[in-house]
Coordinates of C-alpha atoms in Angstrom, one line a residue:
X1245 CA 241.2 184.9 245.1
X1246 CA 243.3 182.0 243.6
X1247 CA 244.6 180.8 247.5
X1248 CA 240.6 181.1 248.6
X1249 CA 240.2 178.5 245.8
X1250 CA 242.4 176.4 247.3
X1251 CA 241.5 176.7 250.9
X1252 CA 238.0 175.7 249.2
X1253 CA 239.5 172.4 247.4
X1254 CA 241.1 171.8 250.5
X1255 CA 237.6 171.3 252.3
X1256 CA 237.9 174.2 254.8
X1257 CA 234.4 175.5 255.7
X1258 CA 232.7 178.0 253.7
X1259 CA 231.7 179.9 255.8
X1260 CA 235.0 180.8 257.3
X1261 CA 236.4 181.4 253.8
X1262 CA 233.3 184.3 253.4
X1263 CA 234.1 186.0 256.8
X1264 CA 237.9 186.4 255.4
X1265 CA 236.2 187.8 252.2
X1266 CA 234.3 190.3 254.2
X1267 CA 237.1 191.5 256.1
X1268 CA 239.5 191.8 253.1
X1269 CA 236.4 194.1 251.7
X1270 CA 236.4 197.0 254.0
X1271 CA 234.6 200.2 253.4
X1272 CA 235.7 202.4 250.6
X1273 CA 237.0 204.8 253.0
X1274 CA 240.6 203.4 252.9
X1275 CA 244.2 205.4 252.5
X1276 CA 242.7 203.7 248.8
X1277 CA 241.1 207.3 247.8
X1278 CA 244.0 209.3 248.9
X1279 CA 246.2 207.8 246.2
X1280 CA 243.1 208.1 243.5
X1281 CA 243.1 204.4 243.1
X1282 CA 239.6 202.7 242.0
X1283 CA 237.5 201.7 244.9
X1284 CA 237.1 198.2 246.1
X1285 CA 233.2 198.7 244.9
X1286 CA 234.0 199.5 241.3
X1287 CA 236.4 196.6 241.5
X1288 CA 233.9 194.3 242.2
X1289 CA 231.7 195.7 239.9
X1290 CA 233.4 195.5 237.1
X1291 CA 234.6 191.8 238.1
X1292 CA 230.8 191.2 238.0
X1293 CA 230.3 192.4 234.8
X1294 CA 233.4 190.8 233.1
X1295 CA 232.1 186.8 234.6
X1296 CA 228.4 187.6 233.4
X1297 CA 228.1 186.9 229.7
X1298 CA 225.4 188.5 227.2
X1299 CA 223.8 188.3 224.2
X1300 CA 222.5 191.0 222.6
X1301 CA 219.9 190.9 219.8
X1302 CA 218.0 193.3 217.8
X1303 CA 214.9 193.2 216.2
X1304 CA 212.8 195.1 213.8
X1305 CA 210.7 196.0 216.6
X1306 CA 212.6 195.5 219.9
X1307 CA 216.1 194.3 221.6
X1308 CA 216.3 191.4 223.3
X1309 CA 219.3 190.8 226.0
X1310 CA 219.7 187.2 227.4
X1311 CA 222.1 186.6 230.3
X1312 CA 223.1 183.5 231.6
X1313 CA 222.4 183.6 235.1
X1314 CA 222.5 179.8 236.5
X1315 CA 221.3 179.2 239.9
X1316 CA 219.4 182.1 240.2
X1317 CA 215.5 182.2 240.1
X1318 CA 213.1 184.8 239.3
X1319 CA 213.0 187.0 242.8
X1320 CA 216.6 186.8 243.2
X1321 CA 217.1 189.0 239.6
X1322 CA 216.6 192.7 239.2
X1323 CA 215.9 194.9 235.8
X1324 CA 215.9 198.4 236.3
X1325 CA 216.7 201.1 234.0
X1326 CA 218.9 204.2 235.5
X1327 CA 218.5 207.8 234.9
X1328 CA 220.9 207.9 232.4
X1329 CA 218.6 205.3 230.0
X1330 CA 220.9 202.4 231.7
X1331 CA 219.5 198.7 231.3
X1332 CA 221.0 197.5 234.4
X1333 CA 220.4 193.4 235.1
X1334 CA 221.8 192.0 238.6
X1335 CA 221.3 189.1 241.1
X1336 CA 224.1 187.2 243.5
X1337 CA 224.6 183.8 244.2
X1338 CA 225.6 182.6 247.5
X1339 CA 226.6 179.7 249.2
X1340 CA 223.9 177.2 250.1
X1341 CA 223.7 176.5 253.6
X1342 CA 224.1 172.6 254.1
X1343 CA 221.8 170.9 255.7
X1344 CA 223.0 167.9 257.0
X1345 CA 226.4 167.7 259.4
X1346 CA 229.6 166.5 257.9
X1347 CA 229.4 167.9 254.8
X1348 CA 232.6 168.9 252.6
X1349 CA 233.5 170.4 249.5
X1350 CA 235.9 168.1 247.2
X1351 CA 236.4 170.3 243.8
X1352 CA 234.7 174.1 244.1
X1353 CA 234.9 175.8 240.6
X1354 CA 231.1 177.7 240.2
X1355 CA 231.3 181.4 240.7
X1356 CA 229.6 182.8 243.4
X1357 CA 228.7 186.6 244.3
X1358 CA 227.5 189.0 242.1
X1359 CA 225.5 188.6 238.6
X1360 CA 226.1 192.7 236.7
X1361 CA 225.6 193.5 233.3
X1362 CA 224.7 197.2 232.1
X1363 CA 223.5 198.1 228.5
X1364 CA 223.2 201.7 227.5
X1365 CA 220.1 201.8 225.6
X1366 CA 219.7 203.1 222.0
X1367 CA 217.4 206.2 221.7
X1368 CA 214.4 205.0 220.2
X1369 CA 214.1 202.1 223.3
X1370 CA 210.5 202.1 224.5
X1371 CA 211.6 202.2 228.7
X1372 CA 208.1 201.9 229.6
X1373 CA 207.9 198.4 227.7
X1374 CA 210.2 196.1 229.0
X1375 CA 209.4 192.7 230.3
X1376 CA 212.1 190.0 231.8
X1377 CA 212.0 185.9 231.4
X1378 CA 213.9 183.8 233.3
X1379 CA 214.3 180.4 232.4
X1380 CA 216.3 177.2 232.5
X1381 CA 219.4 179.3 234.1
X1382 CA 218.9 181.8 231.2
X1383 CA 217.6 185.4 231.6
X1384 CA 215.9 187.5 228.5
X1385 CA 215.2 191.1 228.9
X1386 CA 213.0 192.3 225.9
X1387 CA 212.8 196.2 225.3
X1388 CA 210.3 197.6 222.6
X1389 CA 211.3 200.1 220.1
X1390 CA 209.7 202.9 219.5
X1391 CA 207.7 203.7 216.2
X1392 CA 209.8 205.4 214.1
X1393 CA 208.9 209.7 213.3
X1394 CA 207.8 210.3 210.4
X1395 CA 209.9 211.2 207.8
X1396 CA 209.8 214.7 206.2
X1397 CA 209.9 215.0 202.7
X1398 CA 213.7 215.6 201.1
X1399 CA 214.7 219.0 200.0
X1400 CA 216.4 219.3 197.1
X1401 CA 218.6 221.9 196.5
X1402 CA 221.1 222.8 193.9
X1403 CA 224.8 222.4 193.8
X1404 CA 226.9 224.2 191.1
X1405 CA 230.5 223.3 191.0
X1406 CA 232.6 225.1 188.5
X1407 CA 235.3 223.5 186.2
X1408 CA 238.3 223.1 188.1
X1409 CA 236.5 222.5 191.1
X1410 CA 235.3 219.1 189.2
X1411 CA 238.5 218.5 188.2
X1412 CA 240.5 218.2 191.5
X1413 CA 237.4 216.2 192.6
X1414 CA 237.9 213.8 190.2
X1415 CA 242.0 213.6 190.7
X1416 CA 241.3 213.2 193.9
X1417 CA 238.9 210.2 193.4
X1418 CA 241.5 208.7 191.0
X1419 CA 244.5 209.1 193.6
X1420 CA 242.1 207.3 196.4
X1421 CA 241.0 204.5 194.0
X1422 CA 244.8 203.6 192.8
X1423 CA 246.2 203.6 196.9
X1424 CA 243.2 201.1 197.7
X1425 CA 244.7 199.3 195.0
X1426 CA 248.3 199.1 196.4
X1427 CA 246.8 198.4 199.8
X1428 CA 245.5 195.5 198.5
X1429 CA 248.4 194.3 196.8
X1430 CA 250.2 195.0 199.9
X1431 CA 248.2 192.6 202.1
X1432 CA 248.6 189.6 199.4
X1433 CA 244.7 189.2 198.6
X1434 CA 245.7 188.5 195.2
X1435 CA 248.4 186.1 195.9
X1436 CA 247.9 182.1 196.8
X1437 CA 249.3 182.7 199.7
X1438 CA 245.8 182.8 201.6
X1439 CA 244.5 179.3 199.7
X1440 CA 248.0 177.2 200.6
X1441 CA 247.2 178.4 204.8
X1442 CA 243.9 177.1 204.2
X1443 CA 244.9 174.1 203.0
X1444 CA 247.3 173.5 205.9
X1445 CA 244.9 174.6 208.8
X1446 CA 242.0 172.5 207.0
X1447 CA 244.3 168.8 207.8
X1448 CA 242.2 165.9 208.1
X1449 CA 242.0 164.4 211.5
X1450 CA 244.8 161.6 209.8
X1451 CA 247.3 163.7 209.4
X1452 CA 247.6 165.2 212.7
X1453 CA 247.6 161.6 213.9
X1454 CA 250.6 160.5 212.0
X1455 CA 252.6 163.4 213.5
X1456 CA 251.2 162.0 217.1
X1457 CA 249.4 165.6 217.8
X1458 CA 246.1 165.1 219.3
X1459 CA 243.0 165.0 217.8
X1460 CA 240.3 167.0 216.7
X1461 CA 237.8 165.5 219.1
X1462 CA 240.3 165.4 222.0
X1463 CA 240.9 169.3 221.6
X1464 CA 237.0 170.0 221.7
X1465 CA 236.3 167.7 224.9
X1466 CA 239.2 169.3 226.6
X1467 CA 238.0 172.5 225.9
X1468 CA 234.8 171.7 227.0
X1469 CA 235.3 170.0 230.2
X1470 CA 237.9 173.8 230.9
X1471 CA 234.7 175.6 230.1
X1472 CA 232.1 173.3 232.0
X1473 CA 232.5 175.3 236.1
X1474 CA 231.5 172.4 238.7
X1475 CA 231.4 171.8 242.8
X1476 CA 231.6 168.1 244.1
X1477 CA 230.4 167.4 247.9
X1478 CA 230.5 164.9 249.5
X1479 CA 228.1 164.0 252.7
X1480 CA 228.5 161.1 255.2
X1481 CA 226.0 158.8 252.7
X1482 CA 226.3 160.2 249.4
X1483 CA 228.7 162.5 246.2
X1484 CA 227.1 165.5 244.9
X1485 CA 228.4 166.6 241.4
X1486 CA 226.7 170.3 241.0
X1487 CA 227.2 171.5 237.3
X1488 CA 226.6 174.9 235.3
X1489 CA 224.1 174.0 232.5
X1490 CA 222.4 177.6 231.6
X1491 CA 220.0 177.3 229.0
X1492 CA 219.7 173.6 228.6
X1493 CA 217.2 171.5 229.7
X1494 CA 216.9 168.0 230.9
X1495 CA 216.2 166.4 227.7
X1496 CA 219.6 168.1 226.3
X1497 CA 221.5 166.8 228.7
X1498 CA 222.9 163.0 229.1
X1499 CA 224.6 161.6 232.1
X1500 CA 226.3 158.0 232.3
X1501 CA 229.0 155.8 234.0
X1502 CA 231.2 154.5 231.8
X1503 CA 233.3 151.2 232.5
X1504 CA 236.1 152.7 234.1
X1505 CA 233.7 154.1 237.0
X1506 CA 233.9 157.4 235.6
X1507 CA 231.2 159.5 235.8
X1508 CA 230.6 161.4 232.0
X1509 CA 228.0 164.5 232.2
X1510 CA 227.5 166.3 228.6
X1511 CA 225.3 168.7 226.8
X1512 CA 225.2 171.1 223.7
X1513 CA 223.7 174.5 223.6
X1514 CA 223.5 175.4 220.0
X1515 CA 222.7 179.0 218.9
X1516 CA 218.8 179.8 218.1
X1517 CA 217.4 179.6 214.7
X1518 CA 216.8 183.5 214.1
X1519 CA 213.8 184.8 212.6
X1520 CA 213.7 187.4 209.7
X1521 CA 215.2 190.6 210.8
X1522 CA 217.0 189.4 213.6
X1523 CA 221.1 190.1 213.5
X1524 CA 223.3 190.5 216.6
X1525 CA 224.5 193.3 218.5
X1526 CA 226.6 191.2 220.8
X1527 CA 227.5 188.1 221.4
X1528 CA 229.1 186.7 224.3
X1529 CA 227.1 183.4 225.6
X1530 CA 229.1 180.5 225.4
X1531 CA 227.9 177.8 222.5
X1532 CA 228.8 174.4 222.0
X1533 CA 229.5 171.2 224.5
X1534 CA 229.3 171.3 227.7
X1535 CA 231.0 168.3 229.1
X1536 CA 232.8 166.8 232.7
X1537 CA 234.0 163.8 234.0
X1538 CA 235.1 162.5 237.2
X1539 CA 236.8 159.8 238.6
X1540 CA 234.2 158.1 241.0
X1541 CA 235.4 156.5 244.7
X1542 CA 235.7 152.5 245.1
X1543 CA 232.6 152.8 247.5
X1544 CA 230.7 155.2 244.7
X1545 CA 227.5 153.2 244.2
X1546 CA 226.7 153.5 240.4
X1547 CA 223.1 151.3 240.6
X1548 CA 221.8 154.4 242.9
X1549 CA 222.6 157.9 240.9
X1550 CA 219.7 160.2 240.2
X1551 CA 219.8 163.7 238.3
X1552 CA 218.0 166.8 238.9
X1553 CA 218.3 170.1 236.7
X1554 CA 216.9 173.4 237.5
X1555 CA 217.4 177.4 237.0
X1556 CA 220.1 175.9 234.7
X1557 CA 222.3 174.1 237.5
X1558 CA 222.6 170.1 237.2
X1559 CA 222.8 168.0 240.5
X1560 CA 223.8 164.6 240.2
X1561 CA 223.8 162.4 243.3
X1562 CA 225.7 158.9 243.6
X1563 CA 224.9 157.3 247.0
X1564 CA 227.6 155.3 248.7
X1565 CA 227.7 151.5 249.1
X1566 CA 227.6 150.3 252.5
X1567 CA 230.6 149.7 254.4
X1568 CA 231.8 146.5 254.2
X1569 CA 230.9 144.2 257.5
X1570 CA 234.1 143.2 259.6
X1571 CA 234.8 140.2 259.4
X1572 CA 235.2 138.3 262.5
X1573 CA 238.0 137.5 264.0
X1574 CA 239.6 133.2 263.2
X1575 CA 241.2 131.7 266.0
X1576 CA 243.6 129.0 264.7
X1577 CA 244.7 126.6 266.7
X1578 CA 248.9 126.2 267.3
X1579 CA 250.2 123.9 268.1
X1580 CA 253.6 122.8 269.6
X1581 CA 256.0 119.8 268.7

């Protein structure tokens, strides 16, 4: 997969590079099964399913699963619910066919193929009341609970438990109670060990500098801009710089030239203000800055760039200035002594 990426930085065609993937995917009835190896299928599956993050919430009277699914609309997602009381969420992305001749790809980082995530559902999940949003790049499954039974009164019964019994219970409790102690002691809570690596992992932003390590700030925008997947095009009169933005939208996003012509495209998805009740189950959604820059061509025209974002998926186009006229040709005149 890592020499495909290449080959796609490199420019070669798409659709060349997705005939190679089809032949390297052959059926799973391969010498594969003879040696019990996993399938190609569950392969991809569970590559799928690793690249798709999820949140899962719970509340007092449903669960709530949100998926980031950019570039995807509504009729390219599917929520079904398996036999086995399986939440099962998919979709795939695939190459857009170009349009216009002379197209080429500059930088290709956003995944393509297959969207999976699977969610065994609790018991008391209401699978007749499920209903699926999809918005901004961002997908939310919501699953009602069930009411709960009703609860039968307690039966109390009587335990008698003689005199030595009571005493080798209470021993017993003793003997736990002293080895939690040790424990403790053991893992230095009670030492100032744990305040003095505070104090060195909490250094201002002036310290580091005096020992020359980078900053604070640098640190998050690298790790933000490692974090940020984009493709860049480039067609005969134009750059294309197509960004993964789920769950933002256009007003949380900003994009500007700064004044070494590079191009500076940055958001921040914070988490959501819970309500009462809420706490979560899972959490794997990325939160925090979105961010990417890009070094934009001599002929990159920065009076002509427009922005478009939808289904989570920023496109920012920067025409190209004109070529410059040739100049004609001067004749001098020479002369001989």
């Amino acid at each position: 997969m890592a020499d495909f990426m290449e080959l796609r930085n490199m420019g070669l065609d798409p659709t060349i590079i997705d005939h190679l993937t089809e032949i390297l995917d052959f059926s799973e009835e391969t010498t594969e099964k003879t040696h019990h190896a996993p399938s190609r299928a569950y392969l991809r599956e569970k590559r799928a399913m690793a690249a798709t993050p999820a949140d899962v919430k719970e509340y007092p009277n449903a669960f709530v699963f949100i998926i980031d699914v950019p570039g995807l609309k509504s009729e390219q997602l599917k929520v079904q619910v398996d036999h086995d009381n399986t939440l099962v969420v998919s979709g795939e992305r695939k190459r857009e066919k170009e349009k216009d001749a002379g197209v080429k790809y500059i930088k290709m980082e956003r995944r393509l193929g297959k969207y999976l995530k699977k969610f065994t559902l609790p018991e008391n999940a209401d699978t007749e009341k499920i209903s699926a949003v999809c918005q901004d790049g961002v997908l939310t499954v919501t699953v009602e609970k069930r009411p709960p039974p009703e609860h039968k009164k307690p039966k109390t019964i009587e335990v008698q438990i003689n005199n030595q019994a009571k005493a080798i219970e209470n021993n017993n409790i003793l003997q736990i109670k002293k080895r939690k102690i040790m424990d403790f002691r053991i893992m230095g809570v009670d030492s100032p060990l744990f305040s003095t690596l505070q104090h060195m992992m909490d250094m201002s932003e002036d310290a580091e500098k005096s020992y020359n390590a980078p900053t604070r700030t640098y640190v998050r925008d690298a790790k933000a801009m490692a974090a940020t997947p984009a493709d860049v095009k480039e067609y005969p009169s134009s750059y294309v710089f197509i960004v993964d933005m789920p769950g933002l939208k256009s007003g949380d996003i900003k994009v500007q030239v700064e004044e070494d012509n590079v191009l500076v495209i940055s958001g921040e998805r914070k988490r959501e203000e819970e309500k009462e009740g809420a706490k979560y189950v899972r959490m794997e959604r990325r939160v925090g800055k979105f961010m990417r820059k890009f070094s934009l061509p001599e002929n990159a025209n920065t009076d002509a760039i427009s922005a478009v974002c939808q289904d989570g998926v920023l496109t920012v186009t920067v025409e190209k200035l004109p070529p410059p006229e040739p100049k004609k040709p001067k004749t001098i005149e020479v002369k001989i002594a």
